[in-house]
CSV table of N, CA and C in Angstrom, one decimal:
chain,number,residue,atom,x,y,z
A,115,MET,N,8.3,23.1,-5.6
A,115,MET,CA,7.4,22.2,-6.3
A,115,MET,C,6.1,22.2,-5.6
A,116,THR,N,5.0,22.3,-6.3
A,116,THR,CA,3.7,22.2,-5.8
A,116,THR,C,3.2,20.8,-5.8
A,117,ILE,N,2.2,20.5,-4.9
A,117,ILE,CA,1.6,19.2,-4.9
A,117,ILE,C,0.4,19.2,-5.8
A,118,SER,N,0.3,18.2,-6.6
A,118,SER,CA,-0.8,18.2,-7.6
A,118,SER,C,-2.1,17.6,-6.9
A,119,MET,N,-3.2,17.9,-7.5
A,119,MET,CA,-4.5,17.3,-7.0
A,119,MET,C,-4.5,15.8,-7.0
A,120,SER,N,-3.8,15.2,-8.1
A,120,SER,CA,-3.8,13.8,-8.2
A,120,SER,C,-2.9,13.2,-7.1
A,121,SER,N,-1.8,13.8,-6.9
A,121,SER,CA,-0.9,13.2,-5.8
A,121,SER,C,-1.4,13.4,-4.4
A,122,ALA,N,-2.3,14.4,-4.3
A,122,ALA,CA,-2.9,14.7,-2.9
A,122,ALA,C,-4.2,13.8,-2.7
A,123,SER,N,-4.6,13.1,-3.8
A,123,SER,CA,-5.9,12.4,-3.6
A,123,SER,C,-5.7,10.9,-3.9
A,124,LEU,N,-5.3,10.5,-5.1
A,124,LEU,CA,-5.3,9.1,-5.4
A,124,LEU,C,-4.5,8.3,-4.5
A,125,PRO,N,-3.2,8.6,-4.2
A,125,PRO,CA,-2.4,7.7,-3.3
A,125,PRO,C,-2.9,7.8,-1.9
A,126,VAL,N,-3.4,8.9,-1.5
A,126,VAL,CA,-3.9,9.0,-0.1
A,126,VAL,C,-5.1,8.1,0.1
A,127,PHE,N,-6.0,8.1,-0.9
A,127,PHE,CA,-7.2,7.3,-0.8
A,127,PHE,C,-6.8,5.8,-0.9
A,128,GLN,N,-5.9,5.5,-1.9
A,128,GLN,CA,-5.5,4.1,-2.1
A,128,GLN,C,-4.9,3.5,-0.9
A,129,THR,N,-4.0,4.3,-0.2
A,129,THR,CA,-3.3,3.8,1.0
A,129,THR,C,-4.4,3.6,2.1
A,130,ALA,N,-5.2,4.6,2.3
A,130,ALA,CA,-6.2,4.5,3.4
A,130,ALA,C,-7.1,3.2,3.2
A,131,LEU,N,-7.6,3.0,2.0
A,131,LEU,CA,-8.5,1.9,1.7
A,131,LEU,C,-7.7,0.6,1.7
A,132,THR,N,-6.5,0.5,1.3
A,132,THR,CA,-5.7,-0.7,1.3
A,132,THR,C,-5.5,-1.1,2.8
A,133,ASN,N,-5.2,-0.1,3.6
A,133,ASN,CA,-4.9,-0.4,5.0
A,133,ASN,C,-6.3,-0.8,5.7
A,134,LEU,N,-7.4,-0.2,5.3
A,134,LEU,CA,-8.7,-0.6,5.8
A,134,LEU,C,-8.9,-2.1,5.5
A,135,SER,N,-8.6,-2.5,4.3
A,135,SER,CA,-8.8,-3.9,3.9
A,135,SER,C,-7.9,-4.8,4.8
A,136,HIS,N,-6.7,-4.4,5.1
A,136,HIS,CA,-5.8,-5.1,6.0
A,136,HIS,C,-6.5,-5.2,7.4
A,137,LEU,N,-7.1,-4.2,7.8
A,137,LEU,CA,-7.8,-4.2,9.2
A,137,LEU,C,-8.9,-5.2,9.1
A,138,LEU,N,-9.7,-5.2,8.1
A,138,LEU,CA,-10.8,-6.1,8.0
A,138,LEU,C,-10.3,-7.6,8.0
A,139,ALA,N,-9.2,-7.8,7.3
A,139,ALA,CA,-8.6,-9.2,7.2
A,139,ALA,C,-8.2,-9.6,8.7
A,140,LYS,N,-7.7,-8.7,9.4
A,140,LYS,CA,-7.3,-9.0,10.8
A,140,LYS,C,-8.5,-9.2,11.6
A,141,GLY,N,-9.6,-8.5,11.4
A,141,GLY,CA,-10.9,-8.7,12.1
A,141,GLY,C,-11.4,-10.1,11.8
A,142,GLN,N,-11.4,-10.5,10.5
A,142,GLN,CA,-11.8,-11.8,10.2
A,142,GLN,C,-11.0,-12.9,10.8
A,143,ALA,N,-9.7,-12.7,10.8
A,143,ALA,CA,-8.8,-13.7,11.5
A,143,ALA,C,-9.0,-13.8,13.0
A,144,HIS,N,-9.3,-12.7,13.6
A,144,HIS,CA,-9.7,-12.6,15.0
A,144,HIS,C,-10.9,-13.4,15.3
A,145,ALA,N,-12.0,-13.2,14.5
A,145,ALA,CA,-13.2,-13.9,14.7
A,145,ALA,C,-13.0,-15.4,14.5
A,146,ASP,N,-12.3,-15.7,13.5
A,146,ASP,CA,-12.0,-17.2,13.2
A,146,ASP,C,-11.2,-17.8,14.4
A,147,ALA,N,-10.2,-17.1,14.9
A,147,ALA,CA,-9.4,-17.6,16.0
A,147,ALA,C,-10.3,-17.8,17.3
A,148,LYS,N,-11.1,-16.8,17.5
A,148,LYS,CA,-12.0,-16.8,18.7
A,148,LYS,C,-13.3,-17.6,18.5
A,149,LYS,N,-13.5,-18.1,17.3
A,149,LYS,CA,-14.7,-18.9,16.9
A,149,LYS,C,-16.0,-18.2,17.2
A,150,PHE,N,-16.1,-16.9,16.7
A,150,PHE,CA,-17.4,-16.3,16.7
A,150,PHE,C,-17.7,-15.8,15.3
A,151,ASP,N,-18.9,-15.5,15.0
A,151,ASP,CA,-19.4,-15.1,13.7
A,151,ASP,C,-18.9,-13.6,13.5
A,152,SER,N,-18.2,-13.4,12.4
A,152,SER,CA,-17.7,-12.0,12.2
A,152,SER,C,-18.8,-11.0,11.9
A,153,LEU,N,-20.0,-11.5,11.7
A,153,LEU,CA,-21.1,-10.6,11.5
A,153,LEU,C,-21.3,-9.7,12.8
A,154,VAL,N,-20.9,-10.2,13.9
A,154,VAL,CA,-20.9,-9.5,15.1
A,154,VAL,C,-20.1,-8.2,14.9
A,155,LEU,N,-18.9,-8.3,14.3
A,155,LEU,CA,-18.1,-7.1,14.1
A,155,LEU,C,-18.7,-6.2,13.0
A,156,ALA,N,-19.2,-6.8,11.9
A,156,ALA,CA,-19.8,-6.1,10.8
A,156,ALA,C,-21.0,-5.2,11.3
A,157,GLN,N,-21.7,-5.7,12.2
A,157,GLN,CA,-22.9,-5.0,12.7
A,157,GLN,C,-22.7,-4.1,13.9
A,158,TYR,N,-21.5,-4.1,14.5
A,158,TYR,CA,-21.2,-3.4,15.7
A,158,TYR,C,-21.2,-1.9,15.5
A,159,ARG,N,-21.6,-1.2,16.5
A,159,ARG,CA,-21.6,0.3,16.6
A,159,ARG,C,-21.1,0.6,18.0
A,160,LEU,N,-20.4,1.7,18.1
A,160,LEU,CA,-19.9,2.2,19.4
A,160,LEU,C,-21.0,2.9,20.2
A,161,ALA,N,-22.0,3.4,19.6
A,161,ALA,CA,-23.0,4.2,20.3
A,161,ALA,C,-24.3,3.9,19.5
A,162,PRO,N,-25.4,3.9,20.2
A,162,PRO,CA,-26.7,3.6,19.6
A,162,PRO,C,-27.1,4.4,18.4
A,163,ASP,N,-26.6,5.7,18.4
A,163,ASP,CA,-27.0,6.6,17.3
A,163,ASP,C,-26.0,6.7,16.2
A,164,MET,N,-25.0,5.8,16.2
A,164,MET,CA,-24.0,5.8,15.1
A,164,MET,C,-24.2,4.7,14.1
A,165,LEU,N,-23.6,4.9,13.0
A,165,LEU,CA,-23.7,3.9,11.9
A,165,LEU,C,-22.9,2.7,12.3
A,166,PRO,N,-23.3,1.5,11.9
A,166,PRO,CA,-22.5,0.3,12.2
A,166,PRO,C,-21.2,0.2,11.4
A,167,PHE,N,-20.4,-0.8,11.8
A,167,PHE,CA,-19.1,-1.0,11.1
A,167,PHE,C,-19.3,-1.1,9.6
A,168,THR,N,-20.2,-1.9,9.1
A,168,THR,CA,-20.4,-2.0,7.7
A,168,THR,C,-20.5,-0.7,7.0
A,169,ARG,N,-21.4,0.2,7.5
A,169,ARG,CA,-21.6,1.5,6.9
A,169,ARG,C,-20.3,2.3,6.9
A,170,GLN,N,-19.5,2.2,8.0
A,170,GLN,CA,-18.3,3.0,8.1
A,170,GLN,C,-17.4,2.6,6.9
A,171,VAL,N,-17.3,1.3,6.5
A,171,VAL,CA,-16.5,0.9,5.4
A,171,VAL,C,-17.1,1.4,4.1
A,172,LEU,N,-18.4,1.2,3.9
A,172,LEU,CA,-19.0,1.6,2.7
A,172,LEU,C,-18.8,3.1,2.5
A,173,ILE,N,-19.0,3.9,3.5
A,173,ILE,CA,-18.9,5.4,3.4
A,173,ILE,C,-17.4,5.8,3.1
A,174,ALA,N,-16.5,5.1,3.7
A,174,ALA,CA,-15.1,5.4,3.4
A,174,ALA,C,-14.8,5.2,1.9
A,175,CYS,N,-15.3,4.1,1.4
A,175,CYS,CA,-15.1,3.8,-0.1
A,175,CYS,C,-15.8,4.8,-0.9
A,176,ASP,N,-17.1,5.1,-0.6
A,176,ASP,CA,-17.9,6.1,-1.4
A,176,ASP,C,-17.3,7.5,-1.3
A,177,ALA,N,-16.8,7.9,-0.2
A,177,ALA,CA,-16.2,9.2,-0.1
A,177,ALA,C,-15.0,9.4,-1.0
A,178,ALA,N,-14.2,8.3,-1.0
A,178,ALA,CA,-13.0,8.4,-1.9
A,178,ALA,C,-13.4,8.4,-3.4
A,179,LYS,N,-14.2,7.5,-3.8
A,179,LYS,CA,-14.6,7.4,-5.2
A,179,LYS,C,-15.4,8.6,-5.6
A,180,LEU,N,-16.3,9.1,-4.8
A,180,LEU,CA,-17.1,10.3,-5.2
A,180,LEU,C,-16.2,11.5,-5.3
A,181,CYS,N,-15.3,11.7,-4.4
A,181,CYS,CA,-14.4,12.8,-4.5
A,181,CYS,C,-13.6,12.8,-5.8
A,182,VAL,N,-13.0,11.7,-6.1
A,182,VAL,CA,-12.2,11.6,-7.3
A,182,VAL,C,-13.2,11.8,-8.5
A,183,ALA,N,-14.3,11.2,-8.5
A,183,ALA,CA,-15.3,11.4,-9.7
A,183,ALA,C,-15.7,12.9,-9.8
A,184,ARG,N,-16.0,13.5,-8.7
A,184,ARG,CA,-16.5,14.9,-8.8
A,184,ARG,C,-15.4,15.8,-9.3
A,185,LEU,N,-14.2,15.6,-8.8
A,185,LEU,CA,-13.0,16.4,-9.2
A,185,LEU,C,-12.7,16.2,-10.7
A,186,ALA,N,-12.8,14.9,-11.1
A,186,ALA,CA,-12.4,14.6,-12.5
A,186,ALA,C,-13.5,14.8,-13.5
A,187,GLY,N,-14.7,15.0,-13.0
A,187,GLY,CA,-15.8,15.1,-13.9
A,187,GLY,C,-16.2,13.8,-14.5
A,188,LEU,N,-16.1,12.7,-13.7
A,188,LEU,CA,-16.4,11.4,-14.2
A,188,LEU,C,-17.6,10.9,-13.4
A,189,GLU,N,-18.2,9.8,-14.0
A,189,GLU,CA,-19.3,9.1,-13.3
A,189,GLU,C,-18.7,8.1,-12.4
A,190,ALA,N,-19.0,8.2,-11.1
A,190,ALA,CA,-18.5,7.2,-10.2
A,190,ALA,C,-19.3,5.9,-10.3
A,191,PRO,N,-18.6,4.8,-10.2
A,191,PRO,CA,-19.4,3.5,-10.2
A,191,PRO,C,-20.4,3.5,-9.1
A,192,LYS,N,-21.5,2.9,-9.4
A,192,LYS,CA,-22.6,2.7,-8.4
A,192,LYS,C,-22.5,1.3,-7.9
A,193,PHE,N,-22.5,1.1,-6.6
A,193,PHE,CA,-22.4,-0.2,-5.9
A,193,PHE,C,-23.8,-0.3,-5.2
A,194,ASP,N,-24.2,-1.6,-5.0
A,194,ASP,CA,-25.5,-1.8,-4.4
A,194,ASP,C,-25.6,-1.7,-2.9
A,195,ASP,N,-24.5,-1.6,-2.2
A,195,ASP,CA,-24.5,-1.5,-0.8
A,195,ASP,C,-25.2,-2.8,-0.1
A,196,THR,N,-24.9,-3.9,-0.7
A,196,THR,CA,-25.5,-5.2,-0.2
A,196,THR,C,-24.5,-6.0,0.7
A,197,GLU,N,-23.3,-5.4,0.9
A,197,GLU,CA,-22.3,-6.1,1.6
A,197,GLU,C,-22.7,-6.3,3.1
A,198,THR,N,-22.5,-7.5,3.6
A,198,THR,CA,-22.9,-7.8,5.0
A,198,THR,C,-21.7,-8.4,5.7
A,199,THR,N,-20.8,-9.2,5.1
A,199,THR,CA,-19.7,-9.9,5.7
A,199,THR,C,-18.4,-9.1,5.6
A,200,LEU,N,-17.5,-9.4,6.4
A,200,LEU,CA,-16.2,-8.8,6.3
A,200,LEU,C,-15.6,-9.1,4.9
A,201,ALA,N,-15.8,-10.3,4.4
A,201,ALA,CA,-15.3,-10.7,3.1
A,201,ALA,C,-15.9,-9.8,2.0
A,202,ASP,N,-17.2,-9.6,2.1
A,202,ASP,CA,-17.9,-8.7,1.2
A,202,ASP,C,-17.4,-7.3,1.2
A,203,LEU,N,-17.1,-6.8,2.4
A,203,LEU,CA,-16.5,-5.5,2.6
A,203,LEU,C,-15.1,-5.4,2.0
A,204,ILE,N,-14.3,-6.4,2.1
A,204,ILE,CA,-13.0,-6.4,1.5
A,204,ILE,C,-13.2,-6.3,0.0
A,205,GLY,N,-14.2,-7.1,-0.5
A,205,GLY,CA,-14.4,-7.0,-2.0
A,205,GLY,C,-14.9,-5.6,-2.4
A,206,ARG,N,-15.6,-4.9,-1.6
A,206,ARG,CA,-16.1,-3.6,-1.9
A,206,ARG,C,-14.9,-2.6,-2.0
A,207,ILE,N,-14.0,-2.8,-1.0
A,207,ILE,CA,-12.8,-2.0,-1.0
A,207,ILE,C,-12.0,-2.2,-2.3
A,208,GLN,N,-11.9,-3.5,-2.6
A,208,GLN,CA,-11.1,-3.9,-3.8
A,208,GLN,C,-11.7,-3.2,-5.1
A,209,LYS,N,-13.0,-3.3,-5.2
A,209,LYS,CA,-13.7,-2.7,-6.4
A,209,LYS,C,-13.4,-1.2,-6.4
A,210,THR,N,-13.4,-0.5,-5.3
A,210,THR,CA,-13.2,0.9,-5.2
A,210,THR,C,-11.7,1.2,-5.6
A,211,LEU,N,-10.8,0.4,-5.1
A,211,LEU,CA,-9.4,0.6,-5.5
A,211,LEU,C,-9.2,0.3,-7.0
A,212,GLU,N,-9.8,-0.7,-7.5
A,212,GLU,CA,-9.7,-0.9,-8.9
A,212,GLU,C,-10.2,0.3,-9.8
A,213,TRP,N,-11.3,0.8,-9.4
A,213,TRP,CA,-11.8,2.0,-10.1
A,213,TRP,C,-10.9,3.2,-10.0
A,214,LEU,N,-10.4,3.4,-8.8
A,214,LEU,CA,-9.4,4.6,-8.6
A,214,LEU,C,-8.2,4.4,-9.5
A,215,GLN,N,-7.8,3.2,-9.7
A,215,GLN,CA,-6.6,3.0,-10.6
A,215,GLN,C,-6.9,3.4,-12.0
A,216,THR,N,-8.2,3.4,-12.4
A,216,THR,CA,-8.5,3.8,-13.8
A,216,THR,C,-8.5,5.3,-14.1
A,217,VAL,N,-8.5,6.1,-13.0
A,217,VAL,CA,-8.6,7.5,-13.2
A,217,VAL,C,-7.2,8.1,-13.4
A,218,PRO,N,-7.0,8.7,-14.6
A,218,PRO,CA,-5.7,9.3,-14.9
A,218,PRO,C,-5.4,10.6,-14.1
A,219,ALA,N,-4.2,10.8,-13.7
A,219,ALA,CA,-3.8,12.0,-12.9
A,219,ALA,C,-4.2,13.2,-13.7
A,220,SER,N,-4.1,13.2,-15.0
A,220,SER,CA,-4.5,14.4,-15.8
A,220,SER,C,-5.9,14.8,-15.6
A,221,ALA,N,-6.8,13.9,-15.2
A,221,ALA,CA,-8.2,14.2,-15.0
A,221,ALA,C,-8.4,15.0,-13.7
A,222,LEU,N,-7.5,14.9,-12.8
A,222,LEU,CA,-7.6,15.6,-11.5
A,222,LEU,C,-6.7,16.8,-11.4
A,223,ASP,N,-5.6,16.8,-12.0
A,223,ASP,CA,-4.7,18.0,-11.9
A,223,ASP,C,-5.3,19.2,-12.6
A,224,GLY,N,-5.2,20.3,-11.9
A,224,GLY,CA,-5.8,21.5,-12.4
A,224,GLY,C,-7.2,21.8,-11.9
A,225,THR,N,-7.7,20.9,-11.0
A,225,THR,CA,-9.1,21.1,-10.6
A,225,THR,C,-9.2,21.9,-9.3
A,226,GLU,N,-8.1,22.5,-8.9
A,226,GLU,CA,-8.1,23.2,-7.6
A,226,GLU,C,-9.2,24.3,-7.5
A,227,ALA,N,-9.5,25.0,-8.5
A,227,ALA,CA,-10.5,26.0,-8.5
A,227,ALA,C,-11.8,25.6,-9.1
A,228,LYS,N,-12.0,24.3,-9.4
A,228,LYS,CA,-13.2,23.8,-9.9
A,228,LYS,C,-14.3,23.9,-8.8
A,229,SER,N,-15.5,24.3,-9.2
A,229,SER,CA,-16.6,24.4,-8.2
A,229,SER,C,-17.2,23.0,-8.1
A,230,ILE,N,-17.2,22.5,-6.9
A,230,ILE,CA,-17.7,21.1,-6.6
A,230,ILE,C,-19.0,21.3,-5.7
A,231,THR,N,-20.1,20.9,-6.2
A,231,THR,CA,-21.3,20.9,-5.4
A,231,THR,C,-21.7,19.4,-5.0
A,232,PHE,N,-22.0,19.2,-3.8
A,232,PHE,CA,-22.2,17.8,-3.3
A,232,PHE,C,-23.3,17.8,-2.3
A,233,PRO,N,-24.0,16.7,-2.2
A,233,PRO,CA,-25.1,16.6,-1.2
A,233,PRO,C,-24.6,16.7,0.3
A,234,MET,N,-25.4,17.3,1.1
A,234,MET,CA,-25.2,17.3,2.5
A,234,MET,C,-26.5,16.9,3.2
A,235,GLY,N,-26.6,15.7,3.4
A,235,GLY,CA,-27.9,15.2,3.9
A,235,GLY,C,-28.8,15.0,2.8
A,236,LYS,N,-30.1,14.9,3.2
A,236,LYS,CA,-31.1,14.6,2.2
A,236,LYS,C,-31.6,15.8,1.4
A,237,ASP,N,-31.6,16.9,1.9
A,237,ASP,CA,-32.2,18.1,1.3
A,237,ASP,C,-31.3,19.3,1.0
A,238,LYS,N,-30.0,19.1,1.3
A,238,LYS,CA,-29.1,20.3,1.2
A,238,LYS,C,-27.9,19.9,0.3
A,239,THR,N,-27.3,20.9,-0.2
A,239,THR,CA,-26.0,20.8,-0.9
A,239,THR,C,-25.0,21.8,-0.4
A,240,ARG,N,-23.8,21.5,-0.7
A,240,ARG,CA,-22.7,22.5,-0.4
A,240,ARG,C,-21.8,22.6,-1.6
A,241,THR,N,-21.3,23.8,-1.8
A,241,THR,CA,-20.4,24.0,-2.9
A,241,THR,C,-19.0,24.5,-2.3
A,242,MET,N,-17.9,23.9,-2.8
A,242,MET,CA,-16.6,24.2,-2.4
A,242,MET,C,-15.7,24.2,-3.6
A,243,LEU,N,-14.6,25.0,-3.5
A,243,LEU,CA,-13.6,24.9,-4.6
A,243,LEU,C,-12.9,23.5,-4.5
A,244,GLY,N,-12.4,23.0,-5.6
A,244,GLY,CA,-11.9,21.6,-5.6
A,244,GLY,C,-10.8,21.4,-4.6
A,245,GLU,N,-9.9,22.3,-4.4
A,245,GLU,CA,-8.8,22.0,-3.5
A,245,GLU,C,-9.3,22.0,-2.0
A,246,ASP,N,-10.2,22.9,-1.7
A,246,ASP,CA,-10.9,23.0,-0.4
A,246,ASP,C,-11.7,21.7,-0.2
A,247,TYR,N,-12.4,21.3,-1.2
A,247,TYR,CA,-13.2,20.1,-1.1
A,247,TYR,C,-12.4,18.9,-0.8
A,248,LEU,N,-11.3,18.7,-1.5
A,248,LEU,CA,-10.3,17.6,-1.3
A,248,LEU,C,-9.7,17.7,0.1
A,249,LYS,N,-9.1,18.8,0.5
A,249,LYS,CA,-8.4,18.9,1.7
A,249,LYS,C,-9.2,19.1,3.0
A,250,HIS,N,-10.4,19.7,2.9
A,250,HIS,CA,-11.1,20.0,4.1
A,250,HIS,C,-12.5,19.2,4.2
A,251,TRP,N,-12.8,18.4,3.2
A,251,TRP,CA,-14.0,17.6,3.3
A,251,TRP,C,-13.8,16.2,3.0
A,252,ALA,N,-13.3,15.9,1.8
A,252,ALA,CA,-13.2,14.5,1.3
A,252,ALA,C,-12.1,13.7,2.1
A,253,ILE,N,-10.9,14.2,2.2
A,253,ILE,CA,-9.9,13.5,2.9
A,253,ILE,C,-10.3,13.3,4.4
A,254,PRO,N,-10.7,14.3,5.1
A,254,PRO,CA,-11.1,14.1,6.5
A,254,PRO,C,-12.3,13.1,6.6
A,255,ASN,N,-13.2,13.1,5.6
A,255,ASN,CA,-14.3,12.2,5.7
A,255,ASN,C,-13.9,10.8,5.5
A,256,VAL,N,-13.0,10.5,4.6
A,256,VAL,CA,-12.4,9.2,4.4
A,256,VAL,C,-11.8,8.7,5.7
A,257,PHE,N,-10.9,9.6,6.3
A,257,PHE,CA,-10.2,9.2,7.5
A,257,PHE,C,-11.1,9.1,8.7
A,258,PHE,N,-12.1,9.8,8.8
A,258,PHE,CA,-13.1,9.7,9.9
A,258,PHE,C,-13.7,8.3,9.9
A,259,HIS,N,-14.1,7.8,8.7
A,259,HIS,CA,-14.7,6.5,8.6
A,259,HIS,C,-13.7,5.4,8.8
A,260,VAL,N,-12.6,5.5,8.2
A,260,VAL,CA,-11.5,4.5,8.4
A,260,VAL,C,-11.1,4.4,9.9
A,261,THR,N,-11.0,5.5,10.5
A,261,THR,CA,-10.6,5.6,11.9
A,261,THR,C,-11.7,4.9,12.8
A,262,THR,N,-13.0,5.2,12.5
A,262,THR,CA,-14.1,4.7,13.2
A,262,THR,C,-14.1,3.1,13.1
A,263,ALA,N,-13.9,2.7,11.8
A,263,ALA,CA,-13.8,1.2,11.6
A,263,ALA,C,-12.7,0.6,12.5
A,264,TYR,N,-11.5,1.3,12.4
A,264,TYR,CA,-10.4,0.8,13.2
A,264,TYR,C,-10.7,0.7,14.7
A,265,VAL,N,-11.4,1.8,15.2
A,265,VAL,CA,-11.7,1.8,16.6
A,265,VAL,C,-12.7,0.7,17.0
A,266,ILE,N,-13.7,0.5,16.1
A,266,ILE,CA,-14.6,-0.6,16.4
A,266,ILE,C,-13.9,-1.9,16.5
A,267,LEU,N,-13.0,-2.2,15.6
A,267,LEU,CA,-12.2,-3.4,15.7
A,267,LEU,C,-11.4,-3.5,16.9
A,268,ARG,N,-10.7,-2.4,17.2
A,268,ARG,CA,-9.8,-2.4,18.4
A,268,ARG,C,-10.7,-2.6,19.7
A,269,HIS,N,-11.8,-1.9,19.7
A,269,HIS,CA,-12.7,-2.0,20.9
A,269,HIS,C,-13.1,-3.5,21.1
A,270,ASN,N,-13.3,-4.2,20.0
A,270,ASN,CA,-13.7,-5.6,20.1
A,270,ASN,C,-12.6,-6.6,20.2
A,271,GLY,N,-11.4,-6.1,20.6
A,271,GLY,CA,-10.3,-7.0,20.9
A,271,GLY,C,-9.5,-7.5,19.7
A,272,VAL,N,-9.7,-6.9,18.5
A,272,VAL,CA,-8.9,-7.3,17.4
A,272,VAL,C,-7.5,-6.7,17.6
A,273,ASP,N,-6.5,-7.4,17.4
A,273,ASP,CA,-5.1,-7.0,17.6
A,273,ASP,C,-4.6,-6.1,16.5
A,274,VAL,N,-5.1,-4.9,16.5
A,274,VAL,CA,-4.6,-3.9,15.6
A,274,VAL,C,-4.0,-2.7,16.3
A,275,GLY,N,-3.1,-2.0,15.7
A,275,GLY,CA,-2.4,-0.9,16.3
A,275,GLY,C,-2.2,0.2,15.3
A,276,LYS,N,-1.5,1.2,15.7
A,276,LYS,CA,-1.2,2.3,14.8
A,276,LYS,C,-0.5,1.9,13.5
A,277,GLY,N,0.4,1.0,13.6
A,277,GLY,CA,1.1,0.5,12.4
A,277,GLY,C,0.2,-0.1,11.4
A,278,ASP,N,-0.9,-0.9,11.9
A,278,ASP,CA,-1.9,-1.4,11.0
A,278,ASP,C,-2.6,-0.3,10.3
A,279,PHE,N,-3.0,0.7,11.0
A,279,PHE,CA,-3.7,1.9,10.5
A,279,PHE,C,-2.9,2.6,9.4
A,280,LEU,N,-1.6,2.8,9.7
A,280,LEU,CA,-0.8,3.6,8.9
A,280,LEU,C,-0.1,2.8,7.8
A,281,LEU,N,0.3,1.6,8.1
A,281,LEU,CA,1.2,0.9,7.2
A,281,LEU,C,0.5,-0.4,6.6
A,282,GLY,N,-0.7,-0.7,7.2
A,282,GLY,CA,-1.4,-1.9,6.7
A,282,GLY,C,-0.6,-3.2,6.8
A,283,SER,N,-0.5,-4.0,5.7
A,283,SER,CA,0.2,-5.2,5.8
A,283,SER,C,1.7,-5.0,5.8
A,284,ASN,N,2.2,-3.8,5.6
A,284,ASN,CA,3.6,-3.5,5.7
A,284,ASN,C,4.1,-3.2,7.1
A,285,ALA,N,3.1,-3.3,8.1
A,285,ALA,CA,3.4,-2.9,9.5
A,285,ALA,C,4.4,-3.9,10.1
């Protein structure tokens, strides 16, 4: 049996984003327990030249929705990127998950050889076949940003572990 494009994308993105939402909830609980403003976490970055936590979450959401939209030939929803709090970011994840649930598997299946052209920075584009785009660009991109968000929380003392990353609230 072969793996379909829908089964290799939708549940993978849904699980990663659901677990990311769980991580953010733990971050908020940590800030509440320690009595500090969770904006400290939202604005945190591990290095001066990296994007802050908020952008890590927004990019993880965008990477998932844009991948699915490009493969399915759909218009991805546009969000304003105005989220600043952990609660706002959880809402952003939820909006992304809700949109992903509207995409039928049939819109994704059979797109393995579809040519996908996407922006790379401000002035460049890249073109890949659908399966390669999914496996070698989109999925690693989502996990890069989810992992970075996890590491920022962990670095700041939030009690998260591998189970939270992989299993979310089922840990």
